[in-house]
PDB file of C-alpha atoms in Angstrom:
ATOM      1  CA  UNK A1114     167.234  84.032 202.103  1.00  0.00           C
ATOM      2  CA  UNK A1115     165.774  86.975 199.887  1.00  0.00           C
ATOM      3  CA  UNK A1116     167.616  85.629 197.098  1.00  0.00           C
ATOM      4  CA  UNK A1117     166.475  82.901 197.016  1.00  0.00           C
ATOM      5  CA  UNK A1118     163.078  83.785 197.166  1.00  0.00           C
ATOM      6  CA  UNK A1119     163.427  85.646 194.315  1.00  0.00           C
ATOM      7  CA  UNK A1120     164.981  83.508 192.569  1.00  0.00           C
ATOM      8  CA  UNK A1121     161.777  80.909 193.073  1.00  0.00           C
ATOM      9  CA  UNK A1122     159.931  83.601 191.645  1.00  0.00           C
ATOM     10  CA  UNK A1123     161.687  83.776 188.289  1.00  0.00           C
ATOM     11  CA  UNK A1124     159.466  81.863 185.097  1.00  0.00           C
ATOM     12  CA  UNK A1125     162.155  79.641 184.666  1.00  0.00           C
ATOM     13  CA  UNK A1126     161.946  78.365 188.324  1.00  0.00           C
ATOM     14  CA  UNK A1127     157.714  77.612 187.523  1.00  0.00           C
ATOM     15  CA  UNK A1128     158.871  75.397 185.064  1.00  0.00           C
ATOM     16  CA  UNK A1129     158.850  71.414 185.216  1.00  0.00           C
ATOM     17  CA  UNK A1130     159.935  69.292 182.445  1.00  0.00           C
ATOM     18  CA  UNK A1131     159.377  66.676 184.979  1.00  0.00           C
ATOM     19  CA  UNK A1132     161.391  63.505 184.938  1.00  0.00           C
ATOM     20  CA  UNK A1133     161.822  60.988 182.740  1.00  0.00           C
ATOM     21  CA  UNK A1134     162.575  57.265 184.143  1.00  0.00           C
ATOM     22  CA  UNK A1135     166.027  55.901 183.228  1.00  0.00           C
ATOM     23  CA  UNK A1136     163.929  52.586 181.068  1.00  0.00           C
ATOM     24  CA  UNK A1137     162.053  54.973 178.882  1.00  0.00           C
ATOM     25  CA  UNK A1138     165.533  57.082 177.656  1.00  0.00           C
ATOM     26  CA  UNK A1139     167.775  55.577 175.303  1.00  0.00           C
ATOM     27  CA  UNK A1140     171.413  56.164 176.737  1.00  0.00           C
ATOM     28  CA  UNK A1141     173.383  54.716 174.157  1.00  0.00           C
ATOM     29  CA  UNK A1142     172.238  53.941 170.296  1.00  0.00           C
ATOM     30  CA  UNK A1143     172.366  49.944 169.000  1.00  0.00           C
ATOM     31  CA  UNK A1144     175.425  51.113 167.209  1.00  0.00           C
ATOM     32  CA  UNK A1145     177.055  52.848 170.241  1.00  0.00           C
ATOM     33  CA  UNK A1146     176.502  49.480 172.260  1.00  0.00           C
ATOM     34  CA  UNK A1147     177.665  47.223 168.916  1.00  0.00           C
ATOM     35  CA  UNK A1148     180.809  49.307 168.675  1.00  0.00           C
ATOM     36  CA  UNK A1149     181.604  48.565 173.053  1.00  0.00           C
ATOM     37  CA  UNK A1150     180.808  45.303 172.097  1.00  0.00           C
ATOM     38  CA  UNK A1151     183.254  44.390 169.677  1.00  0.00           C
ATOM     39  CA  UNK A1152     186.107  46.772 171.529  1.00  0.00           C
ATOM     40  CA  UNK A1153     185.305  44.586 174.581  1.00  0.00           C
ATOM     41  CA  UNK A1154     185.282  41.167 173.026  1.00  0.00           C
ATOM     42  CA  UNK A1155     189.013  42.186 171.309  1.00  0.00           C
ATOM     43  CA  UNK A1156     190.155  43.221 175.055  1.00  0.00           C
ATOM     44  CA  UNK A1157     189.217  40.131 176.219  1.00  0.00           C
ATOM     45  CA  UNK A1158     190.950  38.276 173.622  1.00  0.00           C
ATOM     46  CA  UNK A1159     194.346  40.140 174.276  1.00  0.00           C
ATOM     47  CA  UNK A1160     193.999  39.518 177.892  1.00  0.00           C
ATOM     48  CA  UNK A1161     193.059  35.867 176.953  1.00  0.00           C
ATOM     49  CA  UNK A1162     196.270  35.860 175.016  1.00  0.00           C
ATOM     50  CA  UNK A1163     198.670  36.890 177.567  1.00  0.00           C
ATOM     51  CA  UNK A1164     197.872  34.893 180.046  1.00  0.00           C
ATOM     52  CA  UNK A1165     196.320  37.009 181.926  1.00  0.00           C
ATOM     53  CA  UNK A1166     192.471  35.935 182.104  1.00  0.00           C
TER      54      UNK A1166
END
């Protein structure tokens, strides 16, 4: 318990970036999602192509 508390008394504990909501952070870049794109269109097409889907 004392360690704790001093832990919560360290500067680094005082300080809040606060939060950030998940629609205002970009989590992949347009090329990032262009590249998963095109990978998952040629999956599908191999699946398509072996009978599979």
């Amino acid at each position: 318990y004392e360690e704790f508390l001093t832990q919560t008394k360290r500067e680094e504990f005082q300080k809040d970036d606060g939060w950030k909501p998940l629609d205002e952070q970009e989590i992949y870049s347009q090329q990032e999602y262009e590249a998963f794109e095109r990978q998952r269109q040629e999956e599908i097409q191999r699946l398509i192509a072996q009978g599979v889907v």
